[in-house]
Tab-separated table of C-alpha atoms in Angstrom:
chain	number	residue	atom	x	y	z
Q	308	UNK	CA	41.974	92.179	-23.350
Q	309	UNK	CA	43.250	88.816	-22.112
Q	310	UNK	CA	43.401	85.328	-23.558
Q	311	UNK	CA	40.359	84.053	-21.677
Q	312	UNK	CA	38.161	86.836	-23.073
Q	313	UNK	CA	39.500	86.423	-26.604
Q	314	UNK	CA	38.970	82.659	-26.623
Q	315	UNK	CA	35.467	83.238	-25.264
Q	316	UNK	CA	34.608	85.070	-28.497
Q	317	UNK	CA	35.694	82.115	-30.632
Q	318	UNK	CA	33.849	78.838	-31.352
Q	319	UNK	CA	34.199	76.445	-28.443
Q	320	UNK	CA	34.442	73.433	-30.757
Q	321	UNK	CA	37.689	74.919	-32.104
Q	322	UNK	CA	39.097	76.332	-28.872
Q	323	UNK	CA	38.885	72.974	-27.065
Q	324	UNK	CA	40.698	70.737	-29.593
Q	325	UNK	CA	43.380	73.322	-30.391
Q	326	UNK	CA	43.998	73.958	-26.686
Q	327	UNK	CA	44.093	70.187	-26.152
Q	328	UNK	CA	46.731	69.770	-28.868
Q	329	UNK	CA	48.903	72.726	-27.858
Q	330	UNK	CA	48.814	71.774	-24.168
Q	331	UNK	CA	49.804	68.177	-24.945
Q	332	UNK	CA	52.783	69.043	-27.152
Q	333	UNK	CA	53.890	71.828	-24.794
Q	334	UNK	CA	53.835	69.519	-21.785
Q	335	UNK	CA	55.947	66.939	-23.620
Q	336	UNK	CA	58.357	69.561	-24.976
Q	337	UNK	CA	58.943	70.904	-21.454
Q	338	UNK	CA	59.465	67.435	-19.990
Q	339	UNK	CA	62.936	66.628	-18.703
Q	340	UNK	CA	65.279	67.034	-15.747
Q	341	UNK	CA	66.805	70.216	-17.151
Q	342	UNK	CA	65.027	73.301	-18.401
Q	343	UNK	CA	65.240	73.658	-22.167
Q	344	UNK	CA	65.855	77.010	-23.886
Q	345	UNK	CA	62.539	78.577	-24.832
Q	346	UNK	CA	63.611	78.724	-28.485
Q	347	UNK	CA	64.034	74.933	-28.506
Q	348	UNK	CA	60.622	74.358	-26.898
Q	349	UNK	CA	59.015	76.805	-29.344
Q	350	UNK	CA	60.479	75.040	-32.372
Q	351	UNK	CA	59.320	71.633	-31.132
Q	352	UNK	CA	55.815	72.831	-30.344
Q	353	UNK	CA	55.270	74.738	-33.597
Q	354	UNK	CA	56.556	71.867	-35.729
Q	355	UNK	CA	54.114	69.386	-34.212
Q	356	UNK	CA	51.124	71.740	-34.081
Q	357	UNK	CA	51.504	72.729	-37.731
Q	358	UNK	CA	51.954	69.078	-38.737
Q	359	UNK	CA	48.549	68.496	-37.155
Q	360	UNK	CA	46.628	71.568	-38.411
Q	361	UNK	CA	48.162	72.343	-41.801
Q	362	UNK	CA	45.371	70.400	-43.531
Q	363	UNK	CA	43.132	73.354	-42.659
Q	364	UNK	CA	45.654	76.190	-42.850
Q	365	UNK	CA	46.975	75.086	-46.260
Q	366	UNK	CA	43.847	73.356	-47.522
Q	367	UNK	CA	42.443	74.391	-50.936
Q	368	UNK	CA	39.445	76.711	-50.892
Q	369	UNK	CA	37.202	74.083	-52.488
Q	370	UNK	CA	37.818	71.764	-49.504
Q	371	UNK	CA	38.140	74.184	-46.565
Q	372	UNK	CA	35.691	77.047	-46.078
Q	373	UNK	CA	37.560	80.362	-45.950
Q	374	UNK	CA	35.770	81.477	-42.772
Q	375	UNK	CA	36.668	78.178	-41.095
Q	376	UNK	CA	40.293	78.666	-42.096
Q	377	UNK	CA	40.246	82.199	-40.623
Q	378	UNK	CA	38.725	80.930	-37.382
Q	379	UNK	CA	41.286	78.141	-37.046
Q	380	UNK	CA	44.160	80.525	-37.773
Q	381	UNK	CA	42.980	83.068	-35.197
Q	382	UNK	CA	42.275	80.402	-32.571
Q	383	UNK	CA	45.693	78.810	-33.088
Q	384	UNK	CA	47.461	82.163	-32.783
Q	385	UNK	CA	45.561	82.944	-29.563
Q	386	UNK	CA	46.116	79.538	-27.954
Q	387	UNK	CA	49.809	79.478	-28.875
Q	388	UNK	CA	50.245	83.015	-27.499
Q	389	UNK	CA	48.536	81.957	-24.274
Q	390	UNK	CA	51.078	79.151	-23.921
Q	391	UNK	CA	54.008	81.482	-24.557
Q	392	UNK	CA	54.602	80.910	-28.278
Q	393	UNK	CA	54.415	82.984	-31.427
Q	394	UNK	CA	54.818	82.243	-35.112
Q	395	UNK	CA	55.199	85.499	-37.046
Q	396	UNK	CA	53.566	84.268	-40.248
Q	397	UNK	CA	50.615	82.778	-38.357
Q	398	UNK	CA	50.167	85.993	-36.351
Q	399	UNK	CA	50.112	88.135	-39.503
Q	400	UNK	CA	47.486	85.858	-41.015
Q	401	UNK	CA	45.485	85.944	-37.775
Q	402	UNK	CA	45.454	89.760	-37.809
Q	403	UNK	CA	44.068	89.693	-41.350
Q	404	UNK	CA	41.549	87.081	-40.222
Q	405	UNK	CA	40.204	89.485	-37.585
Q	406	UNK	CA	39.362	92.015	-40.308
Q	407	UNK	CA	37.890	89.385	-42.635
Q	408	UNK	CA	35.701	87.875	-39.920
Q	409	UNK	CA	34.414	91.331	-39.024
Q	410	UNK	CA	33.771	92.230	-42.651
Q	411	UNK	CA	31.601	89.146	-43.113
Q	412	UNK	CA	30.014	89.396	-39.634
Q	413	UNK	CA	31.066	85.863	-38.714
Q	414	UNK	CA	31.448	86.533	-34.976
Q	415	UNK	CA	29.695	88.778	-32.462
Q	416	UNK	CA	29.464	92.560	-32.216
Q	417	UNK	CA	31.524	92.343	-29.039
Q	418	UNK	CA	34.344	90.729	-31.007
Q	419	UNK	CA	34.190	93.533	-33.568
Q	420	UNK	CA	34.244	96.268	-30.900
Q	421	UNK	CA	37.315	94.708	-29.297
Q	422	UNK	CA	39.246	94.119	-32.529
Q	423	UNK	CA	41.982	96.644	-31.737
Q	424	UNK	CA	42.533	95.142	-28.278
Q	425	UNK	CA	42.617	91.638	-29.792
Q	426	UNK	CA	45.272	92.673	-32.309
Q	427	UNK	CA	47.287	94.357	-29.571
Q	428	UNK	CA	47.237	91.164	-27.515
Q	429	UNK	CA	48.313	88.958	-30.409
Q	430	UNK	CA	51.204	91.250	-31.346
Q	431	UNK	CA	52.466	91.626	-27.780
Q	432	UNK	CA	55.461	89.483	-26.717
Q	433	UNK	CA	54.127	86.182	-25.335
Q	434	UNK	CA	55.125	85.193	-21.813
Q	435	UNK	CA	56.759	81.742	-21.609
Q	436	UNK	CA	55.150	79.290	-19.208
Q	437	UNK	CA	57.101	78.456	-16.059
Q	438	UNK	CA	55.244	75.167	-15.495
Q	439	UNK	CA	54.081	72.411	-17.768
Q	440	UNK	CA	50.406	72.907	-18.665
Q	441	UNK	CA	47.956	70.251	-17.479
Q	442	UNK	CA	46.984	67.670	-20.078
Q	443	UNK	CA	43.217	67.152	-20.435
Q	444	UNK	CA	41.720	63.793	-19.509
Q	445	UNK	CA	42.225	61.180	-22.214
Q	446	UNK	CA	39.002	60.532	-24.098
Q	447	UNK	CA	38.217	59.263	-27.577
Q	448	UNK	CA	35.038	59.179	-29.640
Q	449	UNK	CA	36.509	56.726	-32.148
Q	450	UNK	CA	34.966	53.251	-32.393
Q	451	UNK	CA	36.242	49.744	-32.919
Q	452	UNK	CA	36.185	48.908	-36.633
Q	453	UNK	CA	36.648	52.488	-37.872
Q	454	UNK	CA	38.835	52.854	-40.969
Q	455	UNK	CA	40.148	56.350	-41.621
Q	456	UNK	CA	42.334	58.307	-43.990
Q	457	UNK	CA	45.238	60.327	-42.634
Q	458	UNK	CA	46.509	63.339	-44.559
Q	459	UNK	CA	50.048	64.611	-44.012
Q	460	UNK	CA	51.037	67.269	-46.495
Q	461	UNK	CA	50.262	66.039	-50.004
Q	462	UNK	CA	50.160	62.361	-48.998
Q	463	UNK	CA	47.236	60.262	-47.806
Q	464	UNK	CA	47.591	57.180	-45.596
Q	465	UNK	CA	45.081	55.030	-43.712
Q	466	UNK	CA	44.607	53.467	-40.290
Q	467	UNK	CA	42.286	50.844	-38.796
Q	468	UNK	CA	40.917	50.827	-35.217
Q	469	UNK	CA	41.163	47.369	-33.630
Q	470	UNK	CA	39.764	48.227	-30.210
Q	471	UNK	CA	39.263	51.012	-27.674
Q	472	UNK	CA	41.350	51.084	-24.523
Q	473	UNK	CA	39.878	51.449	-21.061
Q	474	UNK	CA	36.878	53.713	-20.595
Q	475	UNK	CA	37.029	55.247	-24.085
Q	476	UNK	CA	40.577	56.477	-23.419
Q	477	UNK	CA	42.358	55.772	-26.708
Q	478	UNK	CA	42.022	53.695	-29.887
Q	479	UNK	CA	44.474	50.946	-30.777
Q	480	UNK	CA	45.234	51.491	-34.457
Q	481	UNK	CA	47.168	49.768	-37.206
Q	482	UNK	CA	48.598	51.425	-40.313
Q	483	UNK	CA	47.467	50.143	-43.699
Q	484	UNK	CA	50.108	49.533	-46.371
Q	485	UNK	CA	48.558	52.321	-48.416
Q	486	UNK	CA	49.856	55.649	-49.618
Q	487	UNK	CA	48.530	57.920	-52.342
Q	488	UNK	CA	48.219	61.551	-53.343
Q	489	UNK	CA	44.442	61.074	-53.334
Q	490	UNK	CA	42.183	60.278	-50.395
Q	491	UNK	CA	41.328	56.565	-50.329
Q	492	UNK	CA	37.829	55.170	-50.567
Q	493	UNK	CA	36.645	52.115	-48.609
Q	494	UNK	CA	37.246	49.743	-51.533
Q	495	UNK	CA	40.922	50.767	-51.578
Q	496	UNK	CA	41.286	49.346	-48.078
Q	497	UNK	CA	39.014	46.296	-48.155
Q	498	UNK	CA	41.790	43.940	-49.290
Q	499	UNK	CA	44.733	46.019	-48.121
Q	500	UNK	CA	47.429	44.531	-45.872
Q	501	UNK	CA	48.942	46.050	-42.739
Q	502	UNK	CA	52.194	47.961	-43.104
Q	503	UNK	CA	54.069	46.510	-40.143
Q	504	UNK	CA	57.373	47.712	-38.752
Q	505	UNK	CA	60.828	46.654	-39.889
Q	506	UNK	CA	63.279	46.160	-37.023
Q	507	UNK	CA	67.074	46.349	-37.120
Q	508	UNK	CA	67.354	42.650	-37.947
Q	509	UNK	CA	65.342	43.229	-41.118
Q	510	UNK	CA	62.288	41.304	-39.909
Q	511	UNK	CA	58.905	43.042	-40.305
Q	512	UNK	CA	56.524	42.640	-37.361
Q	513	UNK	CA	52.908	43.538	-36.659
Q	514	UNK	CA	52.871	47.136	-35.427
Q	515	UNK	CA	50.027	48.734	-33.469
Q	516	UNK	CA	49.752	52.119	-31.768
Q	517	UNK	CA	47.620	53.614	-28.982
Q	518	UNK	CA	47.505	57.368	-29.770
Q	519	UNK	CA	46.208	58.956	-26.570
Q	520	UNK	CA	44.689	62.314	-27.540
Q	521	UNK	CA	43.173	61.133	-30.829
Q	522	UNK	CA	39.792	62.293	-29.734
Q	523	UNK	CA	37.215	64.062	-31.877
Q	524	UNK	CA	34.945	62.704	-34.587
Q	525	UNK	CA	34.831	64.534	-36.895
Q	526	UNK	CA	38.404	65.724	-36.560
Q	527	UNK	CA	38.417	69.536	-36.444
Q	528	UNK	CA	41.885	69.569	-38.024
Q	529	UNK	CA	40.476	67.670	-41.046
Q	530	UNK	CA	43.497	65.361	-40.867
Q	531	UNK	CA	41.831	62.119	-39.795
Q	532	UNK	CA	38.647	61.373	-41.733
Q	533	UNK	CA	36.624	58.229	-41.120
Q	534	UNK	CA	35.906	56.421	-44.380
Q	535	UNK	CA	33.904	53.430	-43.165
Q	536	UNK	CA	33.015	51.343	-40.133
Q	537	UNK	CA	32.937	47.561	-40.146
Q	538	UNK	CA	35.603	46.869	-42.740
Q	539	UNK	CA	37.690	43.741	-42.141
Q	540	UNK	CA	40.963	44.387	-40.367
Q	541	UNK	CA	44.043	44.656	-42.597
Q	542	UNK	CA	45.717	41.295	-43.256
Q	543	UNK	CA	48.818	40.492	-41.218
Q	544	UNK	CA	49.621	36.968	-42.451
Q	545	UNK	CA	52.789	38.290	-44.112
Q	546	UNK	CA	54.094	39.756	-40.823
Q	547	UNK	CA	55.833	38.269	-37.809
Q	548	UNK	CA	54.113	38.527	-34.381
Q	549	UNK	CA	54.136	41.897	-32.658
Q	550	UNK	CA	56.925	42.905	-30.280
Q	551	UNK	CA	54.675	43.816	-27.350
Q	552	UNK	CA	50.963	44.568	-27.510
Q	553	UNK	CA	51.145	48.137	-28.860
Q	554	UNK	CA	53.180	51.336	-28.680
Q	555	UNK	CA	51.795	54.023	-26.357
Q	556	UNK	CA	51.666	57.123	-28.506
Q	557	UNK	CA	49.831	60.363	-29.279
Q	558	UNK	CA	48.492	61.821	-32.564
Q	559	UNK	CA	51.702	63.766	-33.237
Q	560	UNK	CA	54.004	60.784	-32.709
Q	561	UNK	CA	51.655	58.609	-34.777
Q	562	UNK	CA	51.937	61.075	-37.674
Q	563	UNK	CA	55.728	60.957	-37.498
Q	564	UNK	CA	55.669	57.150	-37.290
Q	565	UNK	CA	53.470	56.992	-40.390
Q	566	UNK	CA	55.829	59.272	-42.306
Q	567	UNK	CA	58.824	57.188	-41.213
Q	568	UNK	CA	57.153	53.909	-42.184
Q	569	UNK	CA	56.813	55.106	-45.787
Q	570	UNK	CA	60.101	57.018	-45.958
Q	571	UNK	CA	58.351	60.378	-46.148
Q	572	UNK	CA	60.027	61.976	-43.126
């Protein structure tokens, strides 16, 4: 058994976005003039990947189908292992997921026949990469005017898409001044202002982000959920002009920026 065969048994619409996310954070974690200890790279990668996919892994059963959760867990464990990483708790859950998926005949007979080999692969020591993995071409299916909720842990936030960069490469988004323990509805955002960013001088400016890698609609991680299209942009008349056009970002950095903006980091 090898990673290519294992991932071939799993849903392609999960393998692609999880591989996309893991490759992106791995490439950034390995960036630098000096080689980082593998333990440091592992910690950085796992932190960002779980921040992105915990909405599924820790989602309540009434919101996330149990089979979907098993598939995501197994796919994450396989993709991380392929990139040289392992999280013991995730691997244990993935091994249980293999049995559960077989019991409910969710995947193919070939997957069931190779279950022992799959488990052996996942529990074997992963081999660290010696080169940065290639990052897939930037592409987004988001549209200008989309308003979406963003879930991070128990908190919900919201973003607005002002425009799409280049040839559908990335959205330019702005963070609403909204936070709640419940997912917003469109009316919550219709008259909502933009959050802005406070600089060291205490002045709050317009703050926009271009998260390259924010791609799929619907989001397979269930983290970004479009609420409406065509809402008015959040008001910015209380903010000073932007410092620059926008910050070049990615989904993981955007999540951390959102947490920081509301003091939830």
